[in-house]
Short mmCIF file of C-alpha atoms in Angstrom, two decimals:
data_model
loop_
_atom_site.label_atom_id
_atom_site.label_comp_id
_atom_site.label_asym_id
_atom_site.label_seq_id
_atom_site.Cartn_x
_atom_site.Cartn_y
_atom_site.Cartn_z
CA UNK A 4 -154.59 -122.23 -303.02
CA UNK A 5 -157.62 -120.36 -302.38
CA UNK A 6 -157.14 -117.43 -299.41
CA UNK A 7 -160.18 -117.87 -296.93
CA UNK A 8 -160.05 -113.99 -296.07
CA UNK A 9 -160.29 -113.27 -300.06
CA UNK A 10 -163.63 -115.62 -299.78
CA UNK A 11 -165.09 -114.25 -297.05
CA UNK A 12 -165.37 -111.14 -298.70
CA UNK A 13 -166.32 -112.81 -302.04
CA UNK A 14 -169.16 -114.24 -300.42
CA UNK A 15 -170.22 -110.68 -298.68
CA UNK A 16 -170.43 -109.14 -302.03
CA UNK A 17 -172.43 -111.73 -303.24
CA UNK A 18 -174.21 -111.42 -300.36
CA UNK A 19 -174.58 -107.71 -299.90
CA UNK A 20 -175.48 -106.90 -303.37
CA UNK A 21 -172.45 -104.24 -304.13
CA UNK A 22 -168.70 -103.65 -303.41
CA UNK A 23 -169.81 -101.03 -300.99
CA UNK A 24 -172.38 -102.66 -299.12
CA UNK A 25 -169.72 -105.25 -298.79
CA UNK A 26 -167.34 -102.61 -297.31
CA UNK A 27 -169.04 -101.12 -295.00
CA UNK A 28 -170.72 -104.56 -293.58
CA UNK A 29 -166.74 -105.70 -293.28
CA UNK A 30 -165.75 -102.48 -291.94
CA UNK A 31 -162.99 -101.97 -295.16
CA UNK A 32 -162.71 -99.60 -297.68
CA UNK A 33 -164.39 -100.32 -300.91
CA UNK A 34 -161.07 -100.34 -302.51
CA UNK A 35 -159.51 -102.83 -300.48
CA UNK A 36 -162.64 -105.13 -301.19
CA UNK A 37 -161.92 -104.43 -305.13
CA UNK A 38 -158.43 -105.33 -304.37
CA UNK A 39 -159.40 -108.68 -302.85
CA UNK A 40 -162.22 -109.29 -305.22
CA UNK A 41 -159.20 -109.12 -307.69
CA UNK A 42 -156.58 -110.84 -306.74
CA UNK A 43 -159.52 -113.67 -306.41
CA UNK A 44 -160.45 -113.71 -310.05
CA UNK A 45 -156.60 -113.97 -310.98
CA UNK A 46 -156.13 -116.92 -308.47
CA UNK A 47 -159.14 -118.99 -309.91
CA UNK A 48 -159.12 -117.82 -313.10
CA UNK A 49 -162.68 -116.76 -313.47
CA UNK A 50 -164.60 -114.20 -314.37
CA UNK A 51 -166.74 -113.19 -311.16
CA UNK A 52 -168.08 -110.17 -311.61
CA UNK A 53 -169.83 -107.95 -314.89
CA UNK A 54 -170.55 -104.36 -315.18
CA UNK A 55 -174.21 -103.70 -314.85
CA UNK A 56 -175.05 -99.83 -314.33
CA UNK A 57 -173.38 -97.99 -312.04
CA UNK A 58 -172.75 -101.54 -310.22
CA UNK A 59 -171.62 -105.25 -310.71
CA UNK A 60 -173.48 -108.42 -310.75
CA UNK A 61 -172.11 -111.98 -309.61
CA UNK A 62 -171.70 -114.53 -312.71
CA UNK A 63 -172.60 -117.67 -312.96
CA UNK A 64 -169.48 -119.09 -312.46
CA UNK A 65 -169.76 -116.64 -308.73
CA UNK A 66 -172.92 -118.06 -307.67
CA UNK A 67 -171.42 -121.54 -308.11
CA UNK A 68 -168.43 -120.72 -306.35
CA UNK A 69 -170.46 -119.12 -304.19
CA UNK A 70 -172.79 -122.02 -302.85
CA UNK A 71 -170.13 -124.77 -303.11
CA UNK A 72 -167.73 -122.82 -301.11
CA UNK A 73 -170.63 -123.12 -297.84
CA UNK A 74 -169.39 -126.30 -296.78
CA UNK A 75 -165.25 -125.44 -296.84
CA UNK A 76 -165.94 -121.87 -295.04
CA UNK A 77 -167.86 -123.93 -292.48
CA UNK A 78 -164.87 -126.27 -292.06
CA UNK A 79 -162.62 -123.49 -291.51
CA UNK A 80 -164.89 -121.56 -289.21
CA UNK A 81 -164.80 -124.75 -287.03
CA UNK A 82 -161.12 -125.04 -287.33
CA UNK A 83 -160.57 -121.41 -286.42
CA UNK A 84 -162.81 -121.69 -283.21
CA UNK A 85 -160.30 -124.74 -282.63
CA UNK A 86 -157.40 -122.97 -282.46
CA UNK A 87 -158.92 -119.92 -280.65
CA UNK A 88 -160.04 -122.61 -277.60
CA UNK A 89 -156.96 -123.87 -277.85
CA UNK A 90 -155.29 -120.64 -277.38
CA UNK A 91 -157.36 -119.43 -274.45
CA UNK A 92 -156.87 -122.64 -272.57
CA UNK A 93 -160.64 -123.90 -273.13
CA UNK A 94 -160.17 -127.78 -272.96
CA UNK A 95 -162.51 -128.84 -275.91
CA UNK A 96 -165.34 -128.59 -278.17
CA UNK A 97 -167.95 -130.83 -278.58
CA UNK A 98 -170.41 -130.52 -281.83
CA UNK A 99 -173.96 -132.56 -281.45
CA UNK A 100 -176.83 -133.14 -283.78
CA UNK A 101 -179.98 -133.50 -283.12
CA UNK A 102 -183.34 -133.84 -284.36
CA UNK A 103 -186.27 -131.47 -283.06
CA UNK A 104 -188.23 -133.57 -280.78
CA UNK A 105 -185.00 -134.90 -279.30
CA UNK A 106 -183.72 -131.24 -278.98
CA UNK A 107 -186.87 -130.19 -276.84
CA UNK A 108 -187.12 -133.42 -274.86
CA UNK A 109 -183.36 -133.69 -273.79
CA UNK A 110 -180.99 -131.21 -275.00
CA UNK A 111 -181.80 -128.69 -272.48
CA UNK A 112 -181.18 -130.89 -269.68
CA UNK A 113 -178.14 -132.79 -271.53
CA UNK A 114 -176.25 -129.63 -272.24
CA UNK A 115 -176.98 -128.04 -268.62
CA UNK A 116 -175.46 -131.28 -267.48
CA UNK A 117 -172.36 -131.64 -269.90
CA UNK A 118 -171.65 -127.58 -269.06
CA UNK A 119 -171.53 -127.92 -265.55
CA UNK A 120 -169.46 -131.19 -265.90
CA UNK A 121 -167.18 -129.25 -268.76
CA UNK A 122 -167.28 -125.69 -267.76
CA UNK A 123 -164.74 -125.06 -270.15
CA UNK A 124 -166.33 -127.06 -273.14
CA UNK A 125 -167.71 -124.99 -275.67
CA UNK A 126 -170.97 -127.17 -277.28
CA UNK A 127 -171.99 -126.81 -281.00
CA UNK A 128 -175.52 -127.79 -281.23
CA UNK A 129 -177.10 -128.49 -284.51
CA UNK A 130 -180.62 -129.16 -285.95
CA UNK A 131 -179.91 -131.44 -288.22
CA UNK A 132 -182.89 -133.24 -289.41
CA UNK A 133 -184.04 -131.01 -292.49
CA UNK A 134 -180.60 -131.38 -293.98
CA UNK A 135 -179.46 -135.02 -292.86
CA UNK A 136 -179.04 -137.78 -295.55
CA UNK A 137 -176.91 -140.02 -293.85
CA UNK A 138 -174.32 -140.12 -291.02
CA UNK A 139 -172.34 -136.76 -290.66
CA UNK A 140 -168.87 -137.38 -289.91
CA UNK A 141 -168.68 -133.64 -288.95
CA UNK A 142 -170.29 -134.04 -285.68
CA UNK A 143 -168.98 -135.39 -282.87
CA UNK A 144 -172.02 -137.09 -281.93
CA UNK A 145 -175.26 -137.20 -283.61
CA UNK A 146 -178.74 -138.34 -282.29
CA UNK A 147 -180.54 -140.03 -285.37
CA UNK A 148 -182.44 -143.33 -286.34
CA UNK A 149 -179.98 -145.90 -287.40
CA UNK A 150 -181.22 -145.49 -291.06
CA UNK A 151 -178.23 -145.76 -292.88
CA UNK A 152 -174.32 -148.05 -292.92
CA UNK A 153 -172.03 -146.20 -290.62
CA UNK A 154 -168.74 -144.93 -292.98
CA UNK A 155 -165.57 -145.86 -291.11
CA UNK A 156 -164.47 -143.51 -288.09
CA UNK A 157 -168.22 -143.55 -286.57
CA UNK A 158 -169.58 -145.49 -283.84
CA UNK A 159 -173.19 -146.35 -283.17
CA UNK A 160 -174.75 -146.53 -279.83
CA UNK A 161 -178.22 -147.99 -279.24
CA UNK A 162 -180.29 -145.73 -277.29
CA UNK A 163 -184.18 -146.17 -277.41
CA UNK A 164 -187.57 -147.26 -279.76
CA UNK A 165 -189.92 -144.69 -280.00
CA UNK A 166 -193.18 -146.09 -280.59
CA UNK A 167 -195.32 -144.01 -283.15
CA UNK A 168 -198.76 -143.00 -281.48
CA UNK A 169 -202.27 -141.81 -282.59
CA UNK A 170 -202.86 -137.47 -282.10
CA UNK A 171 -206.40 -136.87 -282.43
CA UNK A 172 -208.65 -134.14 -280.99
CA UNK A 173 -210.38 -134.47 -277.60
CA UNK A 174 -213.50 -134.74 -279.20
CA UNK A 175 -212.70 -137.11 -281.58
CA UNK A 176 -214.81 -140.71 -280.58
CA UNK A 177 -211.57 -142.65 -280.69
CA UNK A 178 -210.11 -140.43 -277.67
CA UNK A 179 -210.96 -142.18 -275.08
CA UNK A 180 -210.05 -145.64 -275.70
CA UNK A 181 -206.63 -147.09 -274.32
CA UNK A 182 -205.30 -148.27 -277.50
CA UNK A 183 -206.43 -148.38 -281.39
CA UNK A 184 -205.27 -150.22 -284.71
CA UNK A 185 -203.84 -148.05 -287.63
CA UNK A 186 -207.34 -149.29 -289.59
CA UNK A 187 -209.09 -147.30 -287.37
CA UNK A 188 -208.11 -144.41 -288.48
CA UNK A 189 -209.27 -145.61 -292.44
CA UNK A 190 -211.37 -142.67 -294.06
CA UNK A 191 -209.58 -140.14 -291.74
CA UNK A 192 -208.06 -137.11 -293.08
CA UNK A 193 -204.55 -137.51 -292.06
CA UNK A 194 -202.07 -134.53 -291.30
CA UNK A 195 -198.52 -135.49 -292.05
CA UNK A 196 -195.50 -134.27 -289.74
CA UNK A 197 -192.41 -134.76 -291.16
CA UNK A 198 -190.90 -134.62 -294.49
CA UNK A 199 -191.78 -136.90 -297.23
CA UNK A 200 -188.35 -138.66 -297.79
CA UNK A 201 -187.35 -138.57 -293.71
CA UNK A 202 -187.02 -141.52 -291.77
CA UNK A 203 -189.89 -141.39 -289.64
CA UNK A 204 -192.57 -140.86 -292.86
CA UNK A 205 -191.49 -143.81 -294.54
CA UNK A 206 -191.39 -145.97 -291.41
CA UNK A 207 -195.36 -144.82 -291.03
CA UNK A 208 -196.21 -145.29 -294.58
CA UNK A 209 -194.69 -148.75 -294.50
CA UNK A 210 -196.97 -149.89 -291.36
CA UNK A 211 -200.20 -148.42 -293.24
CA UNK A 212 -199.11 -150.66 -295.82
CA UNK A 213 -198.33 -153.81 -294.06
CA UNK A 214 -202.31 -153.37 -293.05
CA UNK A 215 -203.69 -152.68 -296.48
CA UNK A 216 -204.02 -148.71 -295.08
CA UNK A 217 -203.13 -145.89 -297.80
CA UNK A 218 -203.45 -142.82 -295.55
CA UNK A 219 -205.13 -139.53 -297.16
CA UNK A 220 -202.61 -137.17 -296.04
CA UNK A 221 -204.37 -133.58 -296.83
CA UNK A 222 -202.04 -131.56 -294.98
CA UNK A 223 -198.55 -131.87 -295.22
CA UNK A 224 -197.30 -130.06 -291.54
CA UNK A 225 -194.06 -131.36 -292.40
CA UNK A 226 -192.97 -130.71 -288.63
CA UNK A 227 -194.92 -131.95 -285.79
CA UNK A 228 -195.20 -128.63 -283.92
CA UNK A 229 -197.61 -127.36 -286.62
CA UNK A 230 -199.02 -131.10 -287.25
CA UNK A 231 -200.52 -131.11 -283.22
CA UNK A 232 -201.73 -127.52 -283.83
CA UNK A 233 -203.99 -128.77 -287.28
CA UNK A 234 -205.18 -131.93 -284.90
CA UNK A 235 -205.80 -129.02 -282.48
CA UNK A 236 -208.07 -127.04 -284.84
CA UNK A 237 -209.78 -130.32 -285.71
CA UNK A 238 -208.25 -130.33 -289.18
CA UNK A 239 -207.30 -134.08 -289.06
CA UNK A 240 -206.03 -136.71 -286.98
CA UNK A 241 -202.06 -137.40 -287.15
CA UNK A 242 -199.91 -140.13 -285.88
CA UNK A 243 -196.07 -139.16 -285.06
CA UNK A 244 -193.07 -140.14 -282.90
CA UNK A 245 -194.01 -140.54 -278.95
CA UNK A 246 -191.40 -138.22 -278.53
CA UNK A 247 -192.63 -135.46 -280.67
CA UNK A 248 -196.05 -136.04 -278.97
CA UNK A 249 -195.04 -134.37 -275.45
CA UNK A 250 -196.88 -131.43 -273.52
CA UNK A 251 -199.82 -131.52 -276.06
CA UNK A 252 -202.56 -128.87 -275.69
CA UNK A 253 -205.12 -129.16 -273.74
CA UNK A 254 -207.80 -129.78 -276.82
CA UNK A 255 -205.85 -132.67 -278.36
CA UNK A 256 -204.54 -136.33 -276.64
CA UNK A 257 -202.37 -139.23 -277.94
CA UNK A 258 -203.41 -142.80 -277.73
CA UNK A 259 -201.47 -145.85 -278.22
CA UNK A 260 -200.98 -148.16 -281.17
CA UNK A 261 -201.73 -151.80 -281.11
CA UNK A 262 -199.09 -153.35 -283.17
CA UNK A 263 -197.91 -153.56 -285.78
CA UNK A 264 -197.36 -150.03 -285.03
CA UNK A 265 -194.63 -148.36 -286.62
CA UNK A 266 -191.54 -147.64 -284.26
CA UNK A 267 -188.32 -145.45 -284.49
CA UNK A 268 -185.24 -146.77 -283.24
CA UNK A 269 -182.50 -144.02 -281.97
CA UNK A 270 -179.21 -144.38 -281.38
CA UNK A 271 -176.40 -142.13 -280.91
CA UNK A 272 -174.06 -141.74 -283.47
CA UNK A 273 -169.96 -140.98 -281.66
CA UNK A 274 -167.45 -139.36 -284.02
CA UNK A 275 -164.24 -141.57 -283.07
CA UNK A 276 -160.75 -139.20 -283.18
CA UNK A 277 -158.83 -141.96 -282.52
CA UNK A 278 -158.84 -141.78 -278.58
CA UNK A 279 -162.14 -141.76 -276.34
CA UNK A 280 -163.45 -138.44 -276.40
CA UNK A 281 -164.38 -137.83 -272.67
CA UNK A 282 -167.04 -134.82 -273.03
CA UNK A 283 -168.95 -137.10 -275.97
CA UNK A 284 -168.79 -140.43 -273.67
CA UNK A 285 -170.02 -139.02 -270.97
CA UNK A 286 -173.03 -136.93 -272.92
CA UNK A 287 -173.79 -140.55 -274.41
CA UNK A 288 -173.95 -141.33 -270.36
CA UNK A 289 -175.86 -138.44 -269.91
CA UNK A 290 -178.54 -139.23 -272.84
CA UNK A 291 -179.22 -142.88 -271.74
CA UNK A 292 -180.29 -141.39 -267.96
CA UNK A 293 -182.43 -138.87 -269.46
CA UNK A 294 -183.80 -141.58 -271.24
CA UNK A 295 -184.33 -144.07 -268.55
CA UNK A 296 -186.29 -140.84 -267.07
CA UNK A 297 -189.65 -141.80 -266.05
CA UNK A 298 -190.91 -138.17 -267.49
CA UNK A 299 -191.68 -140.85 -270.30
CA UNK A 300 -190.94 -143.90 -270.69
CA UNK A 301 -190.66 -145.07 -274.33
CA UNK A 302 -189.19 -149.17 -274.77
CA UNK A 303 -185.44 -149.51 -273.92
CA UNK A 304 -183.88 -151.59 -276.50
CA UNK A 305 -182.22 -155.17 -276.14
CA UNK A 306 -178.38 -155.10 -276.59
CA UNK A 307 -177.42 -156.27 -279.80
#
């Protein structure tokens, strides 16, 4: 069985570039790190390490090991921070994932909240949307858009739609009006803001299509943040998330979409250990009032 110590200092010699970089970033000798590095190789049977100068290099078989082993040394961070809370008395820990617009439109409020409810809960918070492809059954709860099967052990809970709406400049002629079509935005140059393969891009390329619209996306943001600031310059027009379209600058304003517009559908995604998790209920409580918040009021969703 692997020792996790033995890897953590694997991984900061990969890191730091030499045995003695390692050391002194450890605060260890550079012998003990040999030692470890070591008594590694003879437990996994590899080679991890060749002469190159005066130093060593990592094989290939080390770089492997190296990235694969992110996920377990994760794992056993978390479980270490476990038993530490569980040692000082602190009565939980709650890990959530969210997505960015999500994370500036209600985290700060739903984590004040949850803290002063908990004051002893210690809260992971993770962005999670550049690495999601499907459910994580790591997290206790996850804010995403219900894109995939839940695997057995998770729980889905409905939250909102967010309706997708028009970003265009001030001075662009469309501004003004109350509401306009996708097809009015034909011949446009489009600024994309989100990733190619995420949820949200291929819920806006499907509407274009329904309508017979191919947009000409010439600048690929890929986060909406940078996408408002290229509308801003007068780059392009863009069309994102309601959410993501809050506290816009002063040179650029959103306007509705007549349907079929395209619309994201959140839920909250509960981690179930097998016994109701009181800190994750209760920040499921806490995200369907911020919701119902009239600081914006996005369609609440039937019940299924």
């Amino acid at each position: 069985m692997l020792d996790p110590h033995r890897l953590t200092i694997f991984r900061s010699v990969v890191a730091s570039g030499s045995v003695q970089a390692a050391a002194d970033n450890l605060g260890l000798t550079s012998s003990a790190v040999s030692q470890h590095l070591a008594a590694l190789q003879r437990e996994t049977g590899l080679t991890l390490f060749q002469r190159s100068g005066r130093g060593i290099v990592p094989t290939e078989a080390a770089l492997v090991l190296d990235a694969q082993s992110d996920e377990a040394m994760s794992q056993w961070s978390r479980l270490e921070h476990v038993v530490s809370d569980l040692r000082d008395g602190r009565s939980g820990r709650l890990s959530i994932g969210y997505f960015a617009s999500a994370g500036s439109a209600w985290m700060p409020s739903l984590v004040r909240r949850l803290t002063t409810e908990f004051p002893d809960l210690v809260l992971e918070l993770r962005l999670n949307e550049v690495e999601q492809r499907g459910p994580r059954p790591d997290l206790d709860l996850a804010i995403d858009p219900p894109d995939t099967p839940l695997p057995a052990g998770l729980r889905r809970v409905d939250l909102t739609d967010d309706p997708f709406v028009a970003v265009l400049p001030r001075d662009h002629p469309l501004a003004g009006e109350a509401q306009i079509a996708l097809t009015d935005l034909r011949g446009e140059t489009w600024v994309s803001s989100d990733y190619p393969h995420a949820v949200g891009h291929r819920l806006l390329v499907a509407a274009c299509a329904a309508v017979g619209l191919r947009p000409r996306f010439t600048v690929q943001a890929q986060d909406h943040h940078t996408a408002i600031g290229f509308v801003a310059a007068g780059v392009g027009v863009s069309v994102m998330p309601g959410l993501a379209a809050r506290g816009l600058p002063p040179s650029v304003v959103r306007v509705d979409l007549a349907p079929p517009a395209p619309v994201r559908h959140l839920s909250a995604v509960v981690r179930q250990l097998g016994a109701s998790s009181a800190p994750a209920e209760r920040a499921v409580q806490l995200l369907e009032e911020l919701i119902s918040h009239p600081a914006w009021s996005p369609r609440r969703r039937s019940a299924r």
